[in-house]
Amino acid sequence: MKLTKLRVTRDVSNRLGLLSGRTGLTPNLLCRLGFCLSLNEIPKPNPADYPEEDREFNRYTLLGEYDEFFIALLRQRCQRDGIDESDLPDHFRAHVNRGVVLLQARLKNIGDLTALIG
């Protein structure tokens, strides 16, 4: 997959700042959590709903040593949704953006993290 950088929407960038302040978690960890939440949602996200506007992450900062794991999860989800391999970067961006929105609704403080894991 040809993805070296990911840019999120302005709204998601603001949400990441709020979530980071509430929880003490870094934006890259929040994006990982959100990505996993989004993968679990039934409808596939529309990449057109999430323009590349604001904060930029490089792929290694975002996924770290778990890069292959997250990309495998994305490939599995895209295969299930009938999405072509060439569209993986757009759907990765869409899942991260949608996931941060979902995460903000569920995570008011660090203590709420246990409900997400359980």
CSV table of C-alpha atoms in Angstrom, one decimal:
chain,number,residue,atom,x,y,z
A,1,MET,CA,0.0,0.0,0.0
A,2,LYS,CA,1.4,3.4,-1.0
A,3,LEU,CA,0.8,5.4,2.0
A,4,THR,CA,3.5,7.4,3.7
A,5,LYS,CA,1.5,10.2,5.2
A,6,LEU,CA,-2.1,10.6,6.4
A,7,ARG,CA,-3.9,14.0,6.8
A,8,VAL,CA,-7.0,14.3,8.8
A,9,THR,CA,-9.9,16.8,8.6
A,10,ARG,CA,-9.8,20.0,10.6
A,11,ASP,CA,-12.6,18.7,12.7
A,12,VAL,CA,-10.8,15.5,13.6
A,13,SER,CA,-7.7,17.4,14.3
A,14,ASN,CA,-9.6,19.5,16.9
A,15,ARG,CA,-11.2,16.4,18.3
A,16,LEU,CA,-7.8,14.8,18.7
A,17,GLY,CA,-6.7,17.8,20.7
A,18,LEU,CA,-9.7,17.6,23.0
A,19,LEU,CA,-9.3,13.8,23.5
A,20,SER,CA,-5.7,14.1,24.2
A,21,GLY,CA,-6.4,16.7,26.8
A,22,ARG,CA,-9.1,14.5,28.4
A,23,THR,CA,-7.2,11.3,28.4
A,24,GLY,CA,-3.5,12.1,28.3
A,25,LEU,CA,-3.1,9.8,25.3
A,26,THR,CA,-1.2,10.9,22.3
A,27,PRO,CA,-3.0,11.6,19.0
A,28,ASN,CA,-1.4,8.6,17.2
A,29,LEU,CA,-2.7,6.3,19.9
A,30,LEU,CA,-6.1,7.9,19.7
A,31,CYS,CA,-6.1,7.4,15.9
A,32,ARG,CA,-5.3,3.7,16.4
A,33,LEU,CA,-8.2,3.3,18.8
A,34,GLY,CA,-10.5,5.2,16.5
A,35,PHE,CA,-9.4,3.2,13.5
A,36,CYS,CA,-10.3,-0.1,15.3
A,37,LEU,CA,-13.7,1.3,16.3
A,38,SER,CA,-14.4,2.3,12.7
A,39,LEU,CA,-13.5,-1.1,11.4
A,40,ASN,CA,-16.2,-2.6,13.6
A,41,GLU,CA,-18.9,-0.3,12.2
A,42,ILE,CA,-21.2,-1.9,9.6
A,43,PRO,CA,-21.5,0.7,6.8
A,44,LYS,CA,-18.2,1.5,5.1
A,45,PRO,CA,-17.1,5.1,5.4
A,46,ASN,CA,-17.1,7.4,2.4
A,47,PRO,CA,-13.6,8.8,1.8
A,48,ALA,CA,-15.1,11.9,0.1
A,49,ASP,CA,-16.6,12.8,3.5
A,50,TYR,CA,-13.1,13.2,5.0
A,51,PRO,CA,-10.9,15.7,3.0
A,52,GLU,CA,-7.2,16.0,3.7
A,53,GLU,CA,-7.3,19.4,5.5
A,54,ASP,CA,-5.2,19.6,8.6
A,55,ARG,CA,-2.9,17.6,10.9
A,56,GLU,CA,-0.5,15.3,9.1
A,57,PHE,CA,0.9,12.0,10.5
A,58,ASN,CA,3.6,10.0,8.9
A,59,ARG,CA,2.7,6.3,8.7
A,60,TYR,CA,5.4,5.1,11.1
A,61,THR,CA,4.4,7.6,13.7
A,62,LEU,CA,0.8,6.7,13.4
A,63,LEU,CA,1.1,2.9,13.3
A,64,GLY,CA,4.6,2.2,14.7
A,65,GLU,CA,5.7,-1.3,15.1
A,66,TYR,CA,2.2,-2.5,14.5
A,67,ASP,CA,2.0,-1.3,11.0
A,68,GLU,CA,1.6,-4.7,9.4
A,69,PHE,CA,-1.1,-5.6,11.8
A,70,PHE,CA,-3.2,-2.5,11.1
A,71,ILE,CA,-2.7,-2.8,7.4
A,72,ALA,CA,-3.8,-6.4,7.5
A,73,LEU,CA,-7.0,-5.4,9.4
A,74,LEU,CA,-7.7,-2.7,6.8
A,75,ARG,CA,-7.1,-5.2,3.9
A,76,GLN,CA,-9.5,-7.7,5.5
A,77,ARG,CA,-12.2,-5.0,6.0
A,78,CYS,CA,-11.8,-3.6,2.4
A,79,GLN,CA,-11.9,-7.1,1.0
A,80,ARG,CA,-15.2,-7.7,2.9
A,81,ASP,CA,-16.5,-4.4,1.5
A,82,GLY,CA,-15.4,-5.2,-2.1
A,83,ILE,CA,-13.0,-2.3,-2.2
A,84,ASP,CA,-10.1,-2.4,-4.6
A,85,GLU,CA,-6.5,-2.6,-3.3
A,86,SER,CA,-5.7,0.7,-5.0
A,87,ASP,CA,-8.2,2.5,-2.8
A,88,LEU,CA,-6.7,1.3,0.5
A,89,PRO,CA,-5.1,4.7,1.4
A,90,ASP,CA,-8.4,6.6,1.0
A,91,HIS,CA,-10.2,4.1,3.1
A,92,PHE,CA,-7.5,4.1,5.7
A,93,ARG,CA,-7.9,7.9,6.0
A,94,ALA,CA,-11.7,7.5,6.1
A,95,HIS,CA,-11.6,4.9,8.9
A,96,VAL,CA,-9.2,7.0,11.0
A,97,ASN,CA,-11.3,10.1,10.6
A,98,ARG,CA,-14.6,8.3,11.3
A,99,GLY,CA,-13.0,6.4,14.2
A,100,VAL,CA,-11.9,9.6,16.0
A,101,VAL,CA,-15.4,10.9,15.8
A,102,LEU,CA,-16.7,7.7,17.2
A,103,LEU,CA,-14.0,7.7,19.9
A,104,GLN,CA,-14.9,11.2,21.1
A,105,ALA,CA,-18.5,10.1,21.7
A,106,ARG,CA,-17.4,7.2,23.9
A,107,LEU,CA,-14.3,8.5,25.6
A,108,LYS,CA,-14.8,11.3,28.1
A,109,ASN,CA,-11.9,10.5,30.3
A,110,ILE,CA,-9.2,7.8,30.6
A,111,GLY,CA,-11.4,5.7,32.8
A,112,ASP,CA,-13.8,5.2,29.8
A,113,LEU,CA,-11.0,3.3,28.1
A,114,THR,CA,-11.8,0.2,30.1
A,115,ALA,CA,-15.4,0.1,28.6
A,116,LEU,CA,-13.9,0.2,25.1
A,117,ILE,CA,-11.6,-2.7,25.8
A,118,GLY,CA,-14.1,-4.8,27.7
